[in-house]
Amino acid sequence: MIMISLFILTFLYWITAALDVRINGQLELERKYWNQYDPTLIAEGIYCLATIMAFLKLLYICQLDYHLGPLQLSLGQMIKDVVKFIILFSIIIFAFTAGTCKLYQYYEDMIQIDDESKIKTQQVSSFVNFSATLKTLFWALFCMSPIESADVIIENLPGESENETIINHHTFTEIIGYIAFAGFTFIGVIVILNMLIACMSNTLTEVTENVIVEWTFGRTETYVDFMLTTTLPPPFNIIPTYVGIQPIVEYLKVWLKPTSNKRARWDPHHCFYIETLTEENNVDFSIVMSQLVQRYFRKKDKKMEENEVEKVTKEIVELRNLLRDALTTV
């Protein structure tokens, strides 16, 4: 639904841009003069996101393969781990952002000039405001923020004479900034990021150990999903399929040549549909599907219980070996 909504918004903004050109002219105006919220720019940005989401649906095809299917299933399970990581990381990054931007906001745009070499040194804009601090700490998670981000630069102070200036240093503030920056790097990169990697590895191991059941169920779910849809996955959805054309053909056949139990109908609520005069109750199908689903979950629970029993048995054997070695030593 999100992908379809983005495509619809793209077309609406393209229509808005065409109407704007028709009303105000300036068809040949270069892009560099456009307003930052020009409808064409917004449409291109939304279209970029929608295209990425559309092509990512090709990953569902990988779920049909025996070797790529478990990886696809693991990727879906890892999203839960990523969401948990995002919640923890959001609290940490906002805490450090609130502290460091308050510490550095006074030094924004300060420039220090060396009296001898006349070299200008400007205060780094890494922590001078909330948005800059948030951006710096986020890229620090990927080790892409410079270490000079925590430097404190103070502009020259007037000296005793006109040509003499005094360079002041707020060493304590700079030390606190470096401690905060190093603390975030340690917590975010070493602790939280490695914890996420460990959780994702555990998820991959769980799927791999139960690969037959997980992959079979996931592949069946993919088949059912594609059988219920009337189009191929993007970018092949421009090709009409028999499943999409079949309802139209059946409606035209019933409309042109009605049968004793079927009529072609139309109303504002349901549009075009085929009305069946005799009721068809297929109870066997629902019973069989319910039994299949229950059998799957029973096998899954039984497999988990067997794994737990194997772990306990292994621990008992290891404990017995340790006790035997200890008694033998004594």
mmCIF file of C-alpha atoms in Angstrom:
data_model
loop_
_atom_site.group_PDB
_atom_site.id
_atom_site.type_symbol
_atom_site.label_atom_id
_atom_site.label_comp_id
_atom_site.label_asym_id
_atom_site.label_seq_id
_atom_site.Cartn_x
_atom_site.Cartn_y
_atom_site.Cartn_z
ATOM 1 C CA MET A 1 0.000 0.000 0.000
ATOM 2 C CA ILE A 2 2.859 2.391 0.785
ATOM 3 C CA MET A 3 4.510 1.686 -2.569
ATOM 4 C CA ILE A 4 1.263 2.197 -4.514
ATOM 5 C CA SER A 5 0.537 5.402 -2.566
ATOM 6 C CA LEU A 6 3.993 6.751 -3.428
ATOM 7 C CA PHE A 7 3.458 6.064 -7.131
ATOM 8 C CA ILE A 8 0.068 7.794 -7.000
ATOM 9 C CA LEU A 9 1.637 10.809 -5.274
ATOM 10 C CA THR A 10 4.317 10.899 -7.975
ATOM 11 C CA PHE A 11 1.742 11.152 -10.762
ATOM 12 C CA LEU A 12 -0.224 13.785 -8.816
ATOM 13 C CA TYR A 13 2.871 15.955 -8.407
ATOM 14 C CA TRP A 14 3.733 15.521 -12.087
ATOM 15 C CA ILE A 15 0.237 16.732 -12.959
ATOM 16 C CA THR A 16 0.689 19.663 -10.546
ATOM 17 C CA ALA A 17 4.000 20.561 -12.215
ATOM 18 C CA ALA A 18 2.372 20.459 -15.682
ATOM 19 C CA LEU A 19 -0.452 22.727 -14.530
ATOM 20 C CA ASP A 20 2.041 25.100 -12.905
ATOM 21 C CA VAL A 21 3.985 25.422 -16.171
ATOM 22 C CA ARG A 22 0.778 25.915 -18.133
ATOM 23 C CA ILE A 23 -0.414 28.681 -15.778
ATOM 24 C CA ASN A 24 2.858 30.482 -14.988
ATOM 25 C CA GLY A 25 4.913 29.622 -18.057
ATOM 26 C CA GLN A 26 8.712 29.363 -17.693
ATOM 27 C CA LEU A 27 8.879 26.042 -19.499
ATOM 28 C CA GLU A 28 12.564 26.506 -20.408
ATOM 29 C CA LEU A 29 13.645 27.630 -16.919
ATOM 30 C CA GLU A 30 16.832 25.826 -15.866
ATOM 31 C CA ARG A 31 16.654 23.439 -12.954
ATOM 32 C CA LYS A 32 19.135 25.440 -10.854
ATOM 33 C CA TYR A 33 16.569 28.271 -10.588
ATOM 34 C CA TRP A 34 13.756 26.042 -9.382
ATOM 35 C CA ASN A 35 12.286 26.401 -5.912
ATOM 36 C CA GLN A 36 13.400 23.773 -3.404
ATOM 37 C CA TYR A 37 9.800 22.541 -3.124
ATOM 38 C CA ASP A 38 9.097 22.483 -6.864
ATOM 39 C CA PRO A 39 6.500 19.775 -7.697
ATOM 40 C CA THR A 40 8.869 18.119 -10.159
ATOM 41 C CA LEU A 41 11.620 17.808 -7.527
ATOM 42 C CA ILE A 42 9.191 16.355 -5.001
ATOM 43 C CA ALA A 43 7.824 13.945 -7.621
ATOM 44 C CA GLU A 44 11.322 12.733 -8.502
ATOM 45 C CA GLY A 45 12.178 12.157 -4.837
ATOM 46 C CA ILE A 46 8.991 10.199 -4.169
ATOM 47 C CA TYR A 47 9.445 8.249 -7.409
ATOM 48 C CA CYS A 48 12.966 7.304 -6.282
ATOM 49 C CA LEU A 49 11.633 5.780 -3.041
ATOM 50 C CA ALA A 50 8.770 4.015 -4.812
ATOM 51 C CA THR A 51 11.119 2.529 -7.423
ATOM 52 C CA ILE A 52 13.429 1.164 -4.720
ATOM 53 C CA MET A 53 10.484 -0.464 -2.940
ATOM 54 C CA ALA A 54 9.167 -1.901 -6.217
ATOM 55 C CA PHE A 55 12.440 -3.526 -7.231
ATOM 56 C CA LEU A 56 13.018 -4.861 -3.708
ATOM 57 C CA LYS A 57 9.966 -7.065 -4.221
ATOM 58 C CA LEU A 58 12.164 -9.168 -6.517
ATOM 59 C CA LEU A 59 13.668 -10.564 -3.302
ATOM 60 C CA TYR A 60 10.544 -12.716 -2.953
ATOM 61 C CA ILE A 61 11.703 -14.713 -5.972
ATOM 62 C CA CYS A 62 14.847 -15.684 -4.035
ATOM 63 C CA GLN A 63 12.613 -17.289 -1.419
ATOM 64 C CA LEU A 64 11.771 -20.066 -3.885
ATOM 65 C CA ASP A 65 15.372 -21.291 -4.073
ATOM 66 C CA TYR A 66 16.677 -23.823 -1.534
ATOM 67 C CA HIS A 67 19.959 -21.996 -0.971
ATOM 68 C CA LEU A 68 18.722 -18.391 -1.129
ATOM 69 C CA GLY A 69 15.376 -19.055 0.567
ATOM 70 C CA PRO A 70 16.733 -19.466 4.131
ATOM 71 C CA LEU A 71 18.759 -16.273 3.709
ATOM 72 C CA GLN A 72 15.624 -14.430 2.614
ATOM 73 C CA LEU A 73 13.714 -15.754 5.619
ATOM 74 C CA SER A 74 16.569 -14.805 7.912
ATOM 75 C CA LEU A 75 16.557 -11.308 6.470
ATOM 76 C CA GLY A 76 12.878 -10.962 7.331
ATOM 77 C CA GLN A 77 13.454 -12.229 10.879
ATOM 78 C CA MET A 78 16.431 -9.898 11.335
ATOM 79 C CA ILE A 79 14.186 -6.869 10.805
ATOM 80 C CA LYS A 80 12.835 -7.470 14.330
ATOM 81 C CA ASP A 81 16.383 -7.350 15.700
ATOM 82 C CA VAL A 82 17.058 -4.152 13.772
ATOM 83 C CA VAL A 83 13.897 -2.510 15.192
ATOM 84 C CA LYS A 84 15.014 -3.356 18.741
ATOM 85 C CA PHE A 85 18.456 -1.940 17.952
ATOM 86 C CA ILE A 86 16.939 1.258 16.552
ATOM 87 C CA ILE A 87 14.935 1.819 19.761
ATOM 88 C CA LEU A 88 18.014 1.458 21.976
ATOM 89 C CA PHE A 89 20.221 3.459 19.642
ATOM 90 C CA SER A 90 17.661 6.297 19.395
ATOM 91 C CA ILE A 91 17.670 6.759 23.177
ATOM 92 C CA ILE A 92 21.472 6.770 23.292
ATOM 93 C CA ILE A 93 22.015 9.124 20.355
ATOM 94 C CA PHE A 94 19.404 11.630 21.575
ATOM 95 C CA ALA A 95 20.967 11.617 25.052
ATOM 96 C CA PHE A 96 24.451 12.428 23.721
ATOM 97 C CA THR A 97 23.026 14.915 21.207
ATOM 98 C CA ALA A 98 21.194 16.889 23.896
ATOM 99 C CA GLY A 99 24.347 17.106 26.018
ATOM 100 C CA THR A 100 26.996 17.920 23.431
ATOM 101 C CA CYS A 101 25.021 20.483 21.410
ATOM 102 C CA LYS A 102 24.373 22.448 24.623
ATOM 103 C CA LEU A 103 28.105 22.317 25.378
ATOM 104 C CA TYR A 104 29.282 23.626 21.970
ATOM 105 C CA GLN A 105 26.501 25.977 20.857
ATOM 106 C CA TYR A 106 28.325 29.119 22.103
ATOM 107 C CA TYR A 107 31.356 28.508 19.854
ATOM 108 C CA GLU A 108 29.428 28.455 16.563
ATOM 109 C CA ASP A 109 31.130 30.315 13.644
ATOM 110 C CA MET A 110 34.126 31.377 15.782
ATOM 111 C CA ILE A 111 37.372 31.883 13.835
ATOM 112 C CA GLN A 112 40.836 31.901 15.395
ATOM 113 C CA ILE A 113 43.723 33.641 13.586
ATOM 114 C CA ASP A 114 47.355 32.885 14.292
ATOM 115 C CA ASP A 115 49.322 36.118 14.797
ATOM 116 C CA GLU A 116 52.493 34.854 13.124
ATOM 117 C CA SER A 117 51.260 32.734 10.201
ATOM 118 C CA LYS A 118 47.861 34.436 9.846
ATOM 119 C CA ILE A 119 46.281 31.007 9.403
ATOM 120 C CA LYS A 120 42.564 30.963 10.169
ATOM 121 C CA THR A 121 41.034 28.105 12.096
ATOM 122 C CA GLN A 122 37.245 27.912 12.239
ATOM 123 C CA GLN A 123 35.181 26.089 14.809
ATOM 124 C CA VAL A 124 34.017 22.761 13.413
ATOM 125 C CA SER A 125 30.238 22.734 13.013
ATOM 126 C CA SER A 126 29.885 19.159 14.269
ATOM 127 C CA PHE A 127 28.293 19.887 17.652
ATOM 128 C CA VAL A 128 27.185 23.523 17.423
ATOM 129 C CA ASN A 129 23.456 22.753 16.977
ATOM 130 C CA PHE A 130 21.047 19.868 17.359
ATOM 131 C CA SER A 131 20.860 18.775 13.717
ATOM 132 C CA ALA A 132 24.642 18.952 13.195
ATOM 133 C CA THR A 133 25.263 16.980 16.395
ATOM 134 C CA LEU A 134 22.731 14.331 15.421
ATOM 135 C CA LYS A 135 24.325 13.967 11.986
ATOM 136 C CA THR A 136 27.860 13.772 13.406
ATOM 137 C CA LEU A 137 26.975 11.118 15.973
ATOM 138 C CA PHE A 138 25.037 9.066 13.424
ATOM 139 C CA TRP A 139 27.972 8.908 11.010
ATOM 140 C CA ALA A 140 30.285 8.218 13.953
ATOM 141 C CA LEU A 141 28.483 4.888 14.222
ATOM 142 C CA PHE A 142 30.098 4.002 10.875
ATOM 143 C CA CYS A 143 33.448 5.591 11.869
ATOM 144 C CA MET A 144 33.003 8.411 9.320
ATOM 145 C CA SER A 145 33.127 11.438 11.667
ATOM 146 C CA PRO A 146 36.517 13.182 12.090
ATOM 147 C CA ILE A 147 38.210 13.106 15.475
ATOM 148 C CA GLU A 148 38.571 16.922 15.348
ATOM 149 C CA SER A 149 34.803 17.217 15.796
ATOM 150 C CA ALA A 150 35.221 17.771 19.539
ATOM 151 C CA ASP A 151 37.794 20.603 19.234
ATOM 152 C CA VAL A 152 36.955 23.957 20.837
ATOM 153 C CA ILE A 153 38.014 27.065 18.880
ATOM 154 C CA ILE A 154 37.774 30.530 20.484
ATOM 155 C CA GLU A 155 38.156 33.705 18.498
ATOM 156 C CA ASN A 156 41.065 36.042 19.267
ATOM 157 C CA LEU A 157 40.692 38.280 22.283
ATOM 158 C CA PRO A 158 42.006 41.888 22.260
ATOM 159 C CA GLY A 159 45.411 42.279 23.911
ATOM 160 C CA GLU A 160 47.152 45.189 25.584
ATOM 161 C CA SER A 161 48.081 46.761 22.227
ATOM 162 C CA GLU A 162 46.156 47.026 18.980
ATOM 163 C CA ASN A 163 48.319 44.549 17.073
ATOM 164 C CA GLU A 164 48.429 42.021 19.893
ATOM 165 C CA THR A 165 45.735 39.373 20.462
ATOM 166 C CA ILE A 166 45.252 36.732 23.097
ATOM 167 C CA ILE A 167 44.318 33.152 22.293
ATOM 168 C CA ASN A 168 42.201 31.557 24.998
ATOM 169 C CA HIS A 169 41.656 27.833 25.516
ATOM 170 C CA HIS A 170 38.671 26.197 27.191
ATOM 171 C CA THR A 171 40.486 22.983 27.978
ATOM 172 C CA PHE A 172 37.947 21.560 30.407
ATOM 173 C CA THR A 173 35.095 21.997 27.901
ATOM 174 C CA GLU A 174 37.157 20.302 25.202
ATOM 175 C CA ILE A 175 38.022 17.390 27.497
ATOM 176 C CA ILE A 176 34.342 16.874 28.352
ATOM 177 C CA GLY A 177 33.486 16.980 24.626
ATOM 178 C CA TYR A 178 36.104 14.355 23.800
ATOM 179 C CA ILE A 179 34.929 12.156 26.675
ATOM 180 C CA ALA A 180 31.320 12.393 25.452
ATOM 181 C CA PHE A 181 32.356 11.694 21.846
ATOM 182 C CA ALA A 182 34.508 8.726 22.887
ATOM 183 C CA GLY A 183 31.766 7.414 25.185
ATOM 184 C CA PHE A 184 29.218 7.470 22.383
ATOM 185 C CA THR A 185 31.633 5.748 20.015
ATOM 186 C CA PHE A 186 32.323 3.036 22.583
ATOM 187 C CA ILE A 187 28.666 2.449 23.469
ATOM 188 C CA GLY A 188 27.303 2.793 19.937
ATOM 189 C CA VAL A 189 29.973 1.057 17.880
ATOM 190 C CA ILE A 190 31.520 -1.502 20.217
ATOM 191 C CA VAL A 191 28.571 -2.445 22.436
ATOM 192 C CA ILE A 192 25.286 -1.810 20.596
ATOM 193 C CA LEU A 193 26.505 -2.614 17.073
ATOM 194 C CA ASN A 194 28.175 -5.854 18.144
ATOM 195 C CA MET A 195 25.083 -6.775 20.131
ATOM 196 C CA LEU A 196 23.033 -6.326 16.948
ATOM 197 C CA ILE A 197 25.455 -8.540 15.012
ATOM 198 C CA ALA A 198 25.198 -11.220 17.703
ATOM 199 C CA CYS A 199 21.380 -11.120 17.636
ATOM 200 C CA MET A 200 21.339 -11.361 13.844
ATOM 201 C CA SER A 201 23.763 -14.301 13.942
ATOM 202 C CA ASN A 202 21.515 -16.041 16.457
ATOM 203 C CA THR A 203 18.501 -15.464 14.204
ATOM 204 C CA LEU A 204 20.362 -16.893 11.200
ATOM 205 C CA THR A 205 21.383 -19.936 13.246
ATOM 206 C CA GLU A 206 17.794 -20.601 14.360
ATOM 207 C CA VAL A 207 16.516 -20.462 10.775
ATOM 208 C CA THR A 208 19.383 -22.637 9.508
ATOM 209 C CA GLU A 209 18.800 -25.311 12.144
ATOM 210 C CA ASN A 210 15.121 -25.555 11.198
ATOM 211 C CA VAL A 211 15.667 -24.859 7.499
ATOM 212 C CA ILE A 212 13.355 -27.538 6.085
ATOM 213 C CA VAL A 213 10.247 -26.454 7.967
ATOM 214 C CA GLU A 214 10.938 -22.712 7.773
ATOM 215 C CA TRP A 215 11.863 -22.693 4.077
ATOM 216 C CA THR A 216 8.987 -24.979 3.058
ATOM 217 C CA PHE A 217 6.459 -22.828 4.889
ATOM 218 C CA GLY A 218 7.956 -19.610 3.495
ATOM 219 C CA ARG A 219 8.021 -20.958 -0.065
ATOM 220 C CA THR A 220 4.391 -22.082 0.200
ATOM 221 C CA GLU A 221 3.430 -18.664 1.524
ATOM 222 C CA THR A 222 5.144 -17.037 -1.466
ATOM 223 C CA TYR A 223 3.360 -19.338 -3.932
ATOM 224 C CA VAL A 224 -0.011 -18.568 -2.341
ATOM 225 C CA ASP A 225 0.752 -14.849 -2.380
ATOM 226 C CA PHE A 226 1.547 -14.852 -6.092
ATOM 227 C CA MET A 227 -1.408 -17.075 -6.920
ATOM 228 C CA LEU A 228 -3.776 -14.647 -5.209
ATOM 229 C CA THR A 229 -2.367 -11.610 -7.046
ATOM 230 C CA THR A 230 -3.190 -10.750 -10.640
ATOM 231 C CA THR A 231 0.171 -9.254 -11.622
ATOM 232 C CA LEU A 232 3.787 -10.318 -11.743
ATOM 233 C CA PRO A 233 6.327 -8.744 -9.373
ATOM 234 C CA PRO A 234 7.804 -5.409 -10.567
ATOM 235 C CA PRO A 235 9.247 -4.627 -13.056
ATOM 236 C CA PHE A 236 7.348 -7.423 -14.885
ATOM 237 C CA ASN A 237 3.942 -6.145 -13.757
ATOM 238 C CA ILE A 238 3.535 -4.288 -17.062
ATOM 239 C CA ILE A 239 3.043 -7.677 -18.738
ATOM 240 C CA PRO A 240 -0.619 -8.804 -18.535
ATOM 241 C CA THR A 241 -1.126 -12.279 -17.093
ATOM 242 C CA TYR A 242 -3.855 -14.845 -17.598
ATOM 243 C CA VAL A 243 -4.874 -14.552 -13.948
ATOM 244 C CA GLY A 244 -5.545 -10.843 -14.470
ATOM 245 C CA ILE A 245 -7.393 -11.261 -17.747
ATOM 246 C CA GLN A 246 -9.414 -14.345 -16.720
ATOM 247 C CA PRO A 247 -12.054 -12.474 -14.633
ATOM 248 C CA ILE A 248 -12.704 -10.090 -17.550
ATOM 249 C CA VAL A 249 -13.072 -12.968 -20.005
ATOM 250 C CA GLU A 250 -15.423 -14.857 -17.682
ATOM 251 C CA TYR A 251 -17.541 -11.744 -17.081
ATOM 252 C CA LEU A 252 -17.882 -11.121 -20.834
ATOM 253 C CA LYS A 253 -18.812 -14.778 -21.435
ATOM 254 C CA VAL A 254 -21.522 -14.722 -18.763
ATOM 255 C CA TRP A 255 -22.742 -11.310 -19.921
ATOM 256 C CA LEU A 256 -23.030 -12.391 -23.573
ATOM 257 C CA LYS A 257 -24.349 -15.893 -22.816
ATOM 258 C CA PRO A 258 -25.870 -16.188 -19.323
ATOM 259 C CA THR A 259 -26.134 -19.662 -17.800
ATOM 260 C CA SER A 260 -28.773 -21.089 -15.511
ATOM 261 C CA ASN A 261 -26.817 -20.392 -12.310
ATOM 262 C CA LYS A 262 -24.669 -17.333 -13.190
ATOM 263 C CA ARG A 263 -25.555 -13.747 -14.084
ATOM 264 C CA ALA A 264 -23.331 -10.751 -14.955
ATOM 265 C CA ARG A 265 -24.141 -7.891 -12.592
ATOM 266 C CA TRP A 266 -23.013 -4.342 -11.894
ATOM 267 C CA ASP A 267 -23.625 -1.908 -9.039
ATOM 268 C CA PRO A 268 -21.796 1.138 -7.597
ATOM 269 C CA HIS A 269 -20.514 -0.808 -4.577
ATOM 270 C CA HIS A 270 -19.120 -3.934 -6.287
ATOM 271 C CA CYS A 271 -18.683 -2.648 -9.880
ATOM 272 C CA PHE A 272 -18.653 -5.602 -12.291
ATOM 273 C CA TYR A 273 -19.171 -9.027 -10.724
ATOM 274 C CA ILE A 274 -20.669 -12.435 -11.444
ATOM 275 C CA GLU A 275 -23.611 -13.470 -9.299
ATOM 276 C CA THR A 276 -23.941 -17.181 -8.513
ATOM 277 C CA LEU A 277 -27.543 -18.231 -8.010
ATOM 278 C CA THR A 278 -26.758 -21.606 -6.390
ATOM 279 C CA GLU A 279 -24.715 -21.658 -3.216
ATOM 280 C CA GLU A 280 -21.427 -23.544 -3.283
ATOM 281 C CA ASN A 281 -20.175 -24.647 0.084
ATOM 282 C CA ASN A 282 -16.708 -26.148 -0.108
ATOM 283 C CA VAL A 283 -16.223 -27.243 3.478
ATOM 284 C CA ASP A 284 -13.555 -29.846 2.719
ATOM 285 C CA PHE A 285 -11.023 -27.266 1.535
ATOM 286 C CA SER A 286 -11.164 -25.211 4.740
ATOM 287 C CA ILE A 287 -10.939 -28.364 6.890
ATOM 288 C CA VAL A 288 -7.894 -29.651 4.991
ATOM 289 C CA MET A 289 -6.115 -26.279 5.162
ATOM 290 C CA SER A 290 -6.824 -26.008 8.895
ATOM 291 C CA GLN A 291 -5.397 -29.478 9.484
ATOM 292 C CA LEU A 292 -2.276 -28.672 7.436
ATOM 293 C CA VAL A 293 -1.623 -25.506 9.416
ATOM 294 C CA GLN A 294 -2.125 -27.313 12.721
ATOM 295 C CA ARG A 295 0.221 -30.098 11.613
ATOM 296 C CA TYR A 296 2.903 -27.538 10.730
ATOM 297 C CA PHE A 297 2.750 -25.902 14.156
ATOM 298 C CA ARG A 298 2.714 -29.285 15.918
ATOM 299 C CA LYS A 299 5.876 -30.326 14.066
ATOM 300 C CA LYS A 300 7.502 -26.995 14.834
ATOM 301 C CA ASP A 301 6.711 -27.279 18.564
ATOM 302 C CA LYS A 302 7.883 -30.892 18.602
ATOM 303 C CA LYS A 303 11.159 -29.895 16.935
ATOM 304 C CA MET A 304 11.717 -27.167 19.525
ATOM 305 C CA GLU A 305 11.037 -29.614 22.362
ATOM 306 C CA GLU A 306 13.462 -32.137 20.868
ATOM 307 C CA ASN A 307 16.135 -29.449 20.615
ATOM 308 C CA GLU A 308 15.589 -28.501 24.270
ATOM 309 C CA VAL A 309 15.820 -32.176 25.322
ATOM 310 C CA GLU A 310 19.029 -32.594 23.316
ATOM 311 C CA LYS A 311 20.554 -29.529 24.961
ATOM 312 C CA VAL A 312 19.632 -30.749 28.458
ATOM 313 C CA THR A 313 20.977 -34.245 27.692
ATOM 314 C CA LYS A 314 24.227 -32.764 26.404
ATOM 315 C CA GLU A 315 24.617 -30.614 29.518
ATOM 316 C CA ILE A 316 23.982 -33.640 31.772
ATOM 317 C CA VAL A 317 26.618 -35.673 29.919
ATOM 318 C CA GLU A 318 29.136 -32.819 30.190
ATOM 319 C CA LEU A 319 28.390 -32.450 33.919
ATOM 320 C CA ARG A 320 28.814 -36.184 34.457
ATOM 321 C CA ASN A 321 32.166 -36.121 32.665
ATOM 322 C CA LEU A 322 33.317 -33.184 34.785
ATOM 323 C CA LEU A 323 32.306 -34.934 38.014
ATOM 324 C CA ARG A 324 34.028 -38.145 36.932
ATOM 325 C CA ASP A 325 37.221 -36.275 36.086
ATOM 326 C CA ALA A 326 37.092 -34.466 39.436
ATOM 327 C CA LEU A 327 36.577 -37.665 41.409
ATOM 328 C CA THR A 328 39.328 -39.414 39.464
ATOM 329 C CA THR A 329 41.744 -36.575 40.213
ATOM 330 C CA VAL A 330 40.953 -36.698 43.951
#
